[in-house]
PDB file of C-alpha atoms in Angstrom:
ATOM      1  CA  MET A  21     -26.503   9.702  17.746  1.00 38.00           C
ATOM      2  CA  ALA A  22     -23.463  11.977  17.885  1.00 39.00           C
ATOM      3  CA  VAL A  23     -24.554  15.176  16.229  1.00 39.00           C
ATOM      4  CA  CYS A  24     -23.245  18.700  15.897  1.00 41.00           C
ATOM      5  CA  ALA A  25     -25.854  20.285  13.658  1.00 42.00           C
ATOM      6  CA  SER A  26     -26.223  23.538  11.854  1.00 38.00           C
ATOM      7  CA  LEU A  27     -22.809  25.148  12.058  1.00 36.00           C
ATOM      8  CA  ALA A  28     -23.116  28.488  10.355  1.00 33.00           C
ATOM      9  CA  ALA A  29     -22.155  28.519   6.699  1.00 33.00           C
ATOM     10  CA  GLY A  30     -22.855  30.709   3.710  1.00 33.00           C
ATOM     11  CA  THR A  31     -23.767  30.049   0.143  1.00 35.00           C
ATOM     12  CA  ALA A  32     -21.075  29.063  -2.296  1.00 36.00           C
ATOM     13  CA  LEU A  33     -20.497  32.702  -3.162  1.00 43.00           C
ATOM     14  CA  ALA A  34     -20.250  33.911   0.441  1.00 49.00           C
ATOM     15  CA  GLU A  35     -17.074  34.288   2.451  1.00 61.00           C
ATOM     16  CA  PRO A  36     -15.965  30.711   3.238  1.00 65.00           C
ATOM     17  CA  LYS A  37     -15.977  29.653   6.868  1.00 73.00           C
ATOM     18  CA  ASP A  38     -12.918  28.304   8.649  1.00 74.00           C
ATOM     19  CA  LEU A  39     -12.641  24.661   9.601  1.00 83.00           C
ATOM     20  CA  PRO A  40     -14.656  23.882  12.742  1.00 84.00           C
ATOM     21  CA  LEU A  41     -12.256  23.511  15.662  1.00 80.00           C
ATOM     22  CA  LEU A  42     -11.740  19.856  16.537  1.00 87.00           C
ATOM     23  CA  PHE A  43      -9.049  20.481  19.168  1.00 85.00           C
ATOM     24  CA  ASP A  44      -9.506  22.075  22.581  1.00 84.00           C
ATOM     25  CA  ALA A  45      -7.514  25.326  22.631  1.00 76.00           C
ATOM     26  CA  ARG A  46      -6.296  24.462  26.148  1.00 86.00           C
ATOM     27  CA  GLU A  47      -5.141  20.974  25.189  1.00 91.00           C
ATOM     28  CA  ARG A  48      -1.482  19.991  25.249  1.00 94.00           C
ATOM     29  CA  ILE A  49      -0.053  17.015  23.377  1.00 96.00           C
ATOM     30  CA  ALA A  50       3.613  16.406  24.098  1.00 96.00           C
ATOM     31  CA  LYS A  51       5.973  16.076  21.150  1.00 96.00           C
ATOM     32  CA  PRO A  52       7.666  12.662  21.388  1.00 97.00           C
ATOM     33  CA  ASP A  53      11.265  11.993  20.415  1.00 95.00           C
ATOM     34  CA  LEU A  54      11.350  10.635  16.855  1.00 96.00           C
ATOM     35  CA  SER A  55      15.124  10.614  16.489  1.00 94.00           C
ATOM     36  CA  ALA A  56      15.146   6.810  16.196  1.00 94.00           C
ATOM     37  CA  LEU A  57      12.589   6.862  13.369  1.00 95.00           C
ATOM     38  CA  PRO A  58      14.524   6.046  10.171  1.00 96.00           C
ATOM     39  CA  ARG A  59      11.869   7.460   7.837  1.00 97.00           C
ATOM     40  CA  LEU A  60       8.202   8.384   7.682  1.00 98.00           C
ATOM     41  CA  ARG A  61       6.473   7.227   4.506  1.00 98.00           C
ATOM     42  CA  PHE A  62       2.925   8.486   4.091  1.00 98.00           C
ATOM     43  CA  LEU A  63       0.744   6.421   1.753  1.00 98.00           C
ATOM     44  CA  THR A  64      -2.063   7.987  -0.266  1.00 98.00           C
ATOM     45  CA  THR A  65      -3.892   7.552  -3.587  1.00 97.00           C
ATOM     46  CA  VAL A  66      -4.217   9.592  -6.787  1.00 96.00           C
ATOM     47  CA  ASP A  67      -7.964   9.343  -7.396  1.00 93.00           C
ATOM     48  CA  PHE A  68      -9.725  11.459  -4.765  1.00 93.00           C
ATOM     49  CA  PRO A  69      -9.412  15.146  -5.693  1.00 94.00           C
ATOM     50  CA  PRO A  70      -9.024  17.593  -4.091  1.00 95.00           C
ATOM     51  CA  PHE A  71      -7.529  15.417  -1.360  1.00 97.00           C
ATOM     52  CA  ASN A  72      -5.075  13.458  -3.508  1.00 96.00           C
ATOM     53  CA  PHE A  73      -4.552  13.652  -7.270  1.00 97.00           C
ATOM     54  CA  ILE A  74      -1.977  14.116 -10.011  1.00 96.00           C
ATOM     55  CA  ASP A  75      -1.799  17.785 -11.041  1.00 95.00           C
ATOM     56  CA  GLN A  76      -1.217  19.230 -14.519  1.00 94.00           C
ATOM     57  CA  SER A  77       2.543  19.018 -14.093  1.00 95.00           C
ATOM     58  CA  GLY A  78       2.332  15.300 -13.246  1.00 94.00           C
ATOM     59  CA  LYS A  79       3.055  15.788  -9.537  1.00 95.00           C
ATOM     60  CA  LEU A  80       1.200  14.227  -6.632  1.00 96.00           C
ATOM     61  CA  SER A  81      -0.884  17.003  -5.092  1.00 97.00           C
ATOM     62  CA  GLY A  82      -3.843  17.652  -2.858  1.00 97.00           C
ATOM     63  CA  PHE A  83      -4.994  18.493   0.640  1.00 97.00           C
ATOM     64  CA  HIS A  84      -3.535  15.327   2.154  1.00 98.00           C
ATOM     65  CA  VAL A  85      -0.218  15.848   0.386  1.00 97.00           C
ATOM     66  CA  ASP A  86       0.191  19.391   1.673  1.00 98.00           C
ATOM     67  CA  LEU A  87      -0.987  18.335   5.127  1.00 98.00           C
ATOM     68  CA  THR A  88       1.642  15.595   5.419  1.00 98.00           C
ATOM     69  CA  ARG A  89       4.351  18.049   4.393  1.00 97.00           C
ATOM     70  CA  GLU A  90       3.228  20.457   7.104  1.00 98.00           C
ATOM     71  CA  ILE A  91       3.171  17.642   9.669  1.00 98.00           C
ATOM     72  CA  CYS A  92       6.757  16.762   8.792  1.00 98.00           C
ATOM     73  CA  ARG A  93       7.778  20.417   8.951  1.00 98.00           C
ATOM     74  CA  GLU A  94       6.125  20.810  12.357  1.00 98.00           C
ATOM     75  CA  LEU A  95       7.876  17.689  13.658  1.00 98.00           C
ATOM     76  CA  GLU A  96      11.193  18.872  12.176  1.00 97.00           C
ATOM     77  CA  ILE A  97      11.750  15.598  10.315  1.00 97.00           C
ATOM     78  CA  GLU A  98      11.389  16.792   6.707  1.00 97.00           C
ATOM     79  CA  PRO A  99      14.468  14.888   5.431  1.00 96.00           C
ATOM     80  CA  LYS A 100      12.926  11.650   6.699  1.00 97.00           C
ATOM     81  CA  CYS A 101       9.519  12.192   5.099  1.00 97.00           C
ATOM     82  CA  GLN A 102       8.194  10.731   1.868  1.00 97.00           C
ATOM     83  CA  ILE A 103       4.764  10.416   0.343  1.00 97.00           C
ATOM     84  CA  GLN A 104       3.906   7.542  -1.960  1.00 96.00           C
ATOM     85  CA  ALA A 105       0.798   6.790  -4.014  1.00 97.00           C
ATOM     86  CA  VAL A 106      -0.773   3.334  -4.231  1.00 97.00           C
ATOM     87  CA  THR A 107      -4.254   2.137  -5.127  1.00 97.00           C
ATOM     88  CA  TYR A 108      -6.929   2.455  -2.466  1.00 96.00           C
ATOM     89  CA  GLU A 109      -7.104  -1.318  -2.118  1.00 97.00           C
ATOM     90  CA  GLU A 110      -3.352  -1.451  -1.389  1.00 97.00           C
ATOM     91  CA  LEU A 111      -3.336   1.123   1.414  1.00 98.00           C
ATOM     92  CA  ILE A 112      -4.018  -1.109   4.411  1.00 97.00           C
ATOM     93  CA  PRO A 113      -2.019  -4.123   3.132  1.00 97.00           C
ATOM     94  CA  ALA A 114       0.950  -1.835   2.426  1.00 98.00           C
ATOM     95  CA  LEU A 115       0.750  -0.433   5.956  1.00 98.00           C
ATOM     96  CA  GLU A 116       0.508  -3.952   7.423  1.00 96.00           C
ATOM     97  CA  GLU A 117       3.487  -5.149   5.389  1.00 97.00           C
ATOM     98  CA  GLY A 118       5.710  -2.229   6.410  1.00 96.00           C
ATOM     99  CA  ARG A 119       5.760  -0.535   3.008  1.00 97.00           C
ATOM    100  CA  GLY A 120       4.744   2.699   4.704  1.00 98.00           C
ATOM    101  CA  GLU A 121       4.380   4.117   8.203  1.00 98.00           C
ATOM    102  CA  ALA A 122       1.116   6.044   7.866  1.00 98.00           C
ATOM    103  CA  VAL A 123      -1.897   6.442   5.567  1.00 98.00           C
ATOM    104  CA  ALA A 124      -3.368   9.833   4.648  1.00 98.00           C
ATOM    105  CA  ALA A 125      -6.176   8.984   2.264  1.00 96.00           C
ATOM    106  CA  GLY A 126      -9.576   9.265   3.927  1.00 92.00           C
ATOM    107  CA  ILE A 127      -9.731   5.747   5.384  1.00 95.00           C
ATOM    108  CA  ALA A 128     -12.983   5.471   7.336  1.00 92.00           C
ATOM    109  CA  VAL A 129     -12.585   4.776  11.050  1.00 95.00           C
ATOM    110  CA  THR A 130     -14.301   1.484  11.861  1.00 94.00           C
ATOM    111  CA  PRO A 131     -14.317  -0.746  14.962  1.00 94.00           C
ATOM    112  CA  GLU A 132     -12.690  -3.507  12.913  1.00 95.00           C
ATOM    113  CA  LEU A 133      -9.774  -1.307  11.806  1.00 96.00           C
ATOM    114  CA  ARG A 134      -9.373   0.120  15.321  1.00 96.00           C
ATOM    115  CA  ARG A 135      -8.572  -3.379  16.555  1.00 95.00           C
ATOM    116  CA  SER A 136      -5.503  -3.477  14.313  1.00 94.00           C
ATOM    117  CA  PHE A 137      -4.491   0.134  13.672  1.00 98.00           C
ATOM    118  CA  ALA A 138      -4.086   3.461  15.414  1.00 98.00           C
ATOM    119  CA  PHE A 139      -5.845   6.593  14.205  1.00 98.00           C
ATOM    120  CA  SER A 140      -4.837  10.198  14.727  1.00 98.00           C
ATOM    121  CA  ARG A 141      -7.284  12.734  16.016  1.00 96.00           C
ATOM    122  CA  ALA A 142      -9.742  13.854  13.352  1.00 96.00           C
ATOM    123  CA  PHE A 143      -8.541  16.985  11.554  1.00 96.00           C
ATOM    124  CA  MET A 144     -11.549  17.528   9.274  1.00 95.00           C
ATOM    125  CA  GLN A 145     -15.177  16.483   9.148  1.00 94.00           C
ATOM    126  CA  LEU A 146     -17.244  16.330   5.979  1.00 93.00           C
ATOM    127  CA  PRO A 147     -20.738  17.696   6.572  1.00 96.00           C
ATOM    128  CA  ALA A 148     -24.088  17.093   4.946  1.00 98.00           C
ATOM    129  CA  ARG A 149     -25.737  20.188   3.463  1.00 98.00           C
ATOM    130  CA  PHE A 150     -28.982  21.350   1.888  1.00 98.00           C
ATOM    131  CA  ILE A 151     -28.782  22.893  -1.570  1.00 98.00           C
ATOM    132  CA  LEU A 152     -31.616  24.989  -2.981  1.00 98.00           C
ATOM    133  CA  ASN A 153     -32.850  25.883  -6.436  1.00 98.00           C
ATOM    134  CA  THR A 154     -33.078  29.626  -5.851  1.00 96.00           C
ATOM    135  CA  LYS A 155     -36.253  30.033  -7.933  1.00 96.00           C
ATOM    136  CA  ALA A 156     -38.122  26.900  -6.880  1.00 95.00           C
ATOM    137  CA  ALA A 157     -37.197  27.458  -3.228  1.00 95.00           C
ATOM    138  CA  ASN A 158     -37.877  31.188  -3.126  1.00 93.00           C
ATOM    139  CA  GLY A 159     -38.355  32.279   0.485  1.00 93.00           C
ATOM    140  CA  VAL A 160     -36.798  29.146   2.000  1.00 96.00           C
ATOM    141  CA  GLU A 161     -34.357  30.060   4.754  1.00 95.00           C
ATOM    142  CA  GLY A 162     -34.242  26.888   6.832  1.00 96.00           C
ATOM    143  CA  PRO A 163     -35.294  23.229   6.791  1.00 97.00           C
ATOM    144  CA  ALA A 164     -38.700  24.000   8.315  1.00 97.00           C
ATOM    145  CA  ASP A 165     -39.528  26.106   5.245  1.00 97.00           C
ATOM    146  CA  LEU A 166     -39.202  22.972   3.084  1.00 97.00           C
ATOM    147  CA  ALA A 167     -42.359  21.411   4.561  1.00 96.00           C
ATOM    148  CA  GLY A 168     -44.487  20.182   1.683  1.00 94.00           C
ATOM    149  CA  LYS A 169     -41.613  20.464  -0.805  1.00 95.00           C
ATOM    150  CA  PRO A 170     -39.911  17.179  -1.827  1.00 95.00           C
ATOM    151  CA  VAL A 171     -36.206  17.159  -0.988  1.00 98.00           C
ATOM    152  CA  GLY A 172     -33.929  15.166  -3.275  1.00 98.00           C
ATOM    153  CA  VAL A 173     -31.705  12.441  -1.841  1.00 98.00           C
ATOM    154  CA  VAL A 174     -29.733   9.638  -3.465  1.00 98.00           C
ATOM    155  CA  SER A 175     -31.380   6.303  -2.804  1.00 98.00           C
ATOM    156  CA  ALA A 176     -29.783   3.821  -0.393  1.00 97.00           C
ATOM    157  CA  THR A 177     -27.068   6.220   0.813  1.00 98.00           C
ATOM    158  CA  THR A 178     -26.045   7.353   4.277  1.00 97.00           C
ATOM    159  CA  HIS A 179     -27.266  10.834   3.383  1.00 98.00           C
ATOM    160  CA  GLU A 180     -30.761   9.512   2.651  1.00 98.00           C
ATOM    161  CA  ALA A 181     -30.797   7.712   6.003  1.00 98.00           C
ATOM    162  CA  MET A 182     -29.433  10.785   7.788  1.00 98.00           C
ATOM    163  CA  PHE A 183     -32.036  13.044   6.157  1.00 98.00           C
ATOM    164  CA  LYS A 184     -34.884  10.798   7.288  1.00 98.00           C
ATOM    165  CA  ALA A 185     -33.494  10.598  10.830  1.00 98.00           C
ATOM    166  CA  PHE A 186     -32.788  14.323  11.184  1.00 98.00           C
ATOM    167  CA  PHE A 187     -35.826  15.664   9.349  1.00 98.00           C
ATOM    168  CA  PRO A 188     -38.659  13.130   9.740  1.00 97.00           C
ATOM    169  CA  ARG A 189     -41.329  15.727   8.927  1.00 97.00           C
ATOM    170  CA  LEU A 190     -39.855  16.528   5.517  1.00 98.00           C
ATOM    171  CA  LYS A 191     -40.580  14.484   2.417  1.00 97.00           C
ATOM    172  CA  ALA A 192     -37.676  12.740   0.678  1.00 97.00           C
ATOM    173  CA  GLN A 193     -37.676  12.174  -3.061  1.00 98.00           C
ATOM    174  CA  ALA A 194     -35.167   9.450  -3.882  1.00 98.00           C
ATOM    175  CA  PHE A 195     -33.075   9.410  -7.056  1.00 98.00           C
ATOM    176  CA  PRO A 196     -30.981   6.514  -8.373  1.00 98.00           C
ATOM    177  CA  ASP A 197     -27.760   8.540  -8.420  1.00 98.00           C
ATOM    178  CA  ARG A 198     -26.255  11.952  -7.701  1.00 98.00           C
ATOM    179  CA  ASP A 199     -26.347  13.171 -11.320  1.00 98.00           C
ATOM    180  CA  ALA A 200     -30.073  12.469 -11.608  1.00 98.00           C
ATOM    181  CA  MET A 201     -30.756  14.297  -8.341  1.00 98.00           C
ATOM    182  CA  LEU A 202     -28.728  17.360  -9.318  1.00 98.00           C
ATOM    183  CA  SER A 203     -30.278  17.479 -12.796  1.00 98.00           C
ATOM    184  CA  ALA A 204     -33.738  17.580 -11.217  1.00 98.00           C
ATOM    185  CA  LEU A 205     -32.562  20.302  -8.842  1.00 98.00           C
ATOM    186  CA  ARG A 206     -31.093  22.404 -11.658  1.00 98.00           C
ATOM    187  CA  GLU A 207     -34.301  22.071 -13.690  1.00 97.00           C
ATOM    188  CA  GLY A 208     -36.417  23.058 -10.700  1.00 97.00           C
ATOM    189  CA  SER A 209     -38.487  19.883 -10.503  1.00 97.00           C
ATOM    190  CA  ILE A 210     -37.348  19.686  -6.872  1.00 98.00           C
ATOM    191  CA  ALA A 211     -36.719  22.730  -4.730  1.00 97.00           C
ATOM    192  CA  ALA A 212     -33.912  21.288  -2.623  1.00 98.00           C
ATOM    193  CA  ALA A 213     -31.576  18.350  -2.132  1.00 98.00           C
ATOM    194  CA  PHE A 214     -29.605  16.952   0.816  1.00 98.00           C
ATOM    195  CA  SER A 215     -26.188  15.432   0.208  1.00 98.00           C
ATOM    196  CA  ASP A 216     -22.442  15.587   0.811  1.00 97.00           C
ATOM    197  CA  GLY A 217     -21.393  19.170   1.514  1.00 96.00           C
ATOM    198  CA  MET A 218     -18.005  18.880  -0.173  1.00 95.00           C
ATOM    199  CA  GLN A 219     -19.431  17.610  -3.466  1.00 95.00           C
ATOM    200  CA  LEU A 220     -22.233  20.174  -3.390  1.00 97.00           C
ATOM    201  CA  SER A 221     -19.818  23.058  -2.795  1.00 95.00           C
ATOM    202  CA  PHE A 222     -17.911  22.234  -5.985  1.00 94.00           C
ATOM    203  CA  TRP A 223     -21.015  21.508  -8.054  1.00 97.00           C
ATOM    204  CA  VAL A 224     -22.873  24.698  -7.114  1.00 96.00           C
ATOM    205  CA  SER A 225     -19.974  26.910  -8.224  1.00 93.00           C
ATOM    206  CA  GLY A 226     -19.318  24.971 -11.441  1.00 93.00           C
ATOM    207  CA  SER A 227     -20.517  25.465 -14.989  1.00 95.00           C
ATOM    208  CA  VAL A 228     -22.932  22.519 -14.890  1.00 96.00           C
ATOM    209  CA  ALA A 229     -25.026  24.200 -12.184  1.00 97.00           C
ATOM    210  CA  ALA A 230     -25.277  27.322 -14.382  1.00 95.00           C
ATOM    211  CA  GLY A 231     -25.977  29.542 -11.382  1.00 96.00           C
ATOM    212  CA  CYS A 232     -29.211  27.731 -10.554  1.00 97.00           C
ATOM    213  CA  CYS A 233     -28.634  27.075  -6.922  1.00 97.00           C
ATOM    214  CA  SER A 234     -27.151  28.013  -3.565  1.00 96.00           C
ATOM    215  CA  LEU A 235     -26.229  26.188  -0.398  1.00 96.00           C
ATOM    216  CA  MET A 236     -28.599  26.684   2.507  1.00 96.00           C
ATOM    217  CA  GLU A 237     -27.010  28.050   5.658  1.00 94.00           C
ATOM    218  CA  GLY A 238     -26.167  25.216   8.023  1.00 93.00           C
ATOM    219  CA  ALA A 239     -23.867  22.199   8.064  1.00 95.00           C
ATOM    220  CA  TYR A 240     -24.849  18.892   9.653  1.00 97.00           C
ATOM    221  CA  PHE A 241     -22.592  16.293  11.282  1.00 96.00           C
ATOM    222  CA  SER A 242     -23.198  12.816  12.644  1.00 95.00           C
ATOM    223  CA  HIS A 243     -20.768  10.134  13.803  1.00 93.00           C
ATOM    224  CA  ARG A 244     -23.518   7.575  13.254  1.00 95.00           C
ATOM    225  CA  PHE A 245     -24.055   8.420   9.597  1.00 97.00           C
ATOM    226  CA  LEU A 246     -20.915  10.248   8.454  1.00 96.00           C
ATOM    227  CA  GLY A 247     -18.231   8.765  10.668  1.00 94.00           C
ATOM    228  CA  GLU A 248     -15.625  10.367  12.898  1.00 93.00           C
ATOM    229  CA  GLY A 249     -13.981  12.469  10.197  1.00 95.00           C
ATOM    230  CA  LEU A 250     -10.667  12.420   8.360  1.00 97.00           C
ATOM    231  CA  THR A 251      -7.703  10.979  10.234  1.00 97.00           C
ATOM    232  CA  ILE A 252      -4.238   9.565   9.618  1.00 98.00           C
ATOM    233  CA  VAL A 253      -3.757   5.833  10.168  1.00 98.00           C
ATOM    234  CA  ASN A 254      -0.626   4.109  11.464  1.00 98.00           C
ATOM    235  CA  ARG A 255       0.309   0.833  13.124  1.00 97.00           C
ATOM    236  CA  LYS A 256      -0.727   0.269  16.736  1.00 96.00           C
ATOM    237  CA  THR A 257       2.811  -0.842  17.506  1.00 96.00           C
ATOM    238  CA  GLU A 258       4.052   2.739  16.997  1.00 96.00           C
ATOM    239  CA  PRO A 259       2.205   4.845  19.608  1.00 97.00           C
ATOM    240  CA  ALA A 260       4.924   7.520  19.582  1.00 97.00           C
ATOM    241  CA  LEU A 261       4.191   8.185  15.910  1.00 98.00           C
ATOM    242  CA  THR A 262       0.459   8.474  16.618  1.00 98.00           C
ATOM    243  CA  GLN A 263       1.197  10.974  19.375  1.00 98.00           C
ATOM    244  CA  ALA A 264       3.615  12.906  17.161  1.00 98.00           C
ATOM    245  CA  ILE A 265       1.014  13.248  14.412  1.00 98.00           C
ATOM    246  CA  ASP A 266      -1.576  14.409  16.957  1.00 98.00           C
ATOM    247  CA  HIS A 267       0.935  16.930  18.331  1.00 97.00           C
ATOM    248  CA  ALA A 268       1.527  18.286  14.813  1.00 98.00           C
ATOM    249  CA  LEU A 269      -2.189  18.450  13.964  1.00 97.00           C
ATOM    250  CA  LEU A 270      -2.900  20.367  17.148  1.00 96.00           C
ATOM    251  CA  ALA A 271      -0.083  22.818  16.362  1.00 96.00           C
ATOM    252  CA  LEU A 272      -1.298  23.285  12.770  1.00 96.00           C
ATOM    253  CA  SER A 273      -4.852  23.889  13.945  1.00 94.00           C
ATOM    254  CA  ARG A 274      -3.733  26.394  16.566  1.00 93.00           C
ATOM    255  CA  SER A 275      -1.432  28.307  14.194  1.00 94.00           C
ATOM    256  CA  GLY A 276      -4.005  28.573  11.406  1.00 93.00           C
ATOM    257  CA  ARG A 277      -1.918  26.575   8.932  1.00 96.00           C
ATOM    258  CA  LEU A 278      -4.556  23.838   8.803  1.00 96.00           C
ATOM    259  CA  ASP A 279      -7.099  26.463   7.735  1.00 94.00           C
ATOM    260  CA  GLU A 280      -4.704  27.741   5.076  1.00 96.00           C
ATOM    261  CA  ILE A 281      -4.463  24.277   3.509  1.00 96.00           C
ATOM    262  CA  TYR A 282      -8.231  23.850   3.709  1.00 95.00           C
ATOM    263  CA  LEU A 283      -8.940  27.129   1.893  1.00 94.00           C
ATOM    264  CA  ARG A 284      -6.287  26.307  -0.711  1.00 95.00           C
ATOM    265  CA  TYR A 285      -8.312  23.292  -1.836  1.00 95.00           C
ATOM    266  CA  PHE A 286     -11.818  24.386  -0.789  1.00 93.00           C
ATOM    267  CA  PRO A 287     -11.843  28.081  -1.769  1.00 89.00           C
ATOM    268  CA  ASN A 288     -15.653  28.275  -1.565  1.00 86.00           C
ATOM    269  CA  GLY A 289     -15.748  26.480   1.770  1.00 88.00           C
ATOM    270  CA  ILE A 290     -17.837  23.436   2.627  1.00 93.00           C
ATOM    271  CA  TYR A 291     -19.318  24.588   5.938  1.00 92.00           C
TER     272      TYR A 291
END
C-alpha cells in the first residue's frame, strides 16, 4: 500500500496549506525542442468544477484550464495552444483519433491506459479527510479519539474501503450516498465522517453545513485506494511532448505558480 498519511492541514477556516510537493527540488527535466509541433490542443470537459466548467460569462474556466495556459506560457508556445471541451466519454477517443494532443481532465491512471498512453508526472493528489461535527465530537483531536464513535462513510466506495484498511479499530457507519452521510453529520447523529477531502472542503464552508462542522487535522493518501493523482495524458508516440509537460510542471511547482492556481480554485485548501 503506497501511503503518505496525515499531512498537516487545518480546518476549513484556517490558513490553507500549500500543495504537497510532488517534485524533488533537485530534479532537472530538460526542455525539449517543440518547434516542429504545429499546435497543442488540450482536451477537457465542462462538468467537473472547480477543475473544468463554464463560468458566468460563458467561458471555459477552471483549475485545469488555467494550468494548461501556464504550461503553454512556460514552454513559450502560447500561439500554438488551444483548449477544447468535449464530453468525458469522448476524451480518450478524441486523443486516439488525433483530435487533440493532450487531455487535462482528471483521467485516472490505470495499467490498461498506460499500455496505450503516456501520463505526465502527477501535479496534484486528492486526499481523504475526516470531518467532525464540532458538538458531537467535542474533544476529538485525532482518529484515536473516535474510538467508540461511529464514523460515517459512503457504502461501496473507495473511501469506505480505505477507512477500514487504515483505521481497523474504528467503527464505520455506512450510508447509501454522500448527501445522507453529510445530513447525519450535520444533525449530529454521527460525530465524524471520512470522505473525499476536496468535496468536504467545499461542503464545510458552504451554507448547507450551517457552521456545524470542521475538518480534522490530517490528510490521507493512498495509491491503492485513491490512485496516483492528477496528470495530463498524451499519446505514447509523442515522448517529447510528455517530457515538455513534465518540464513545465516542475517549473510551475518550483516557482510557486502551481500553488497560485491551486489557491485560486481551492481558497480554503484541501490538505
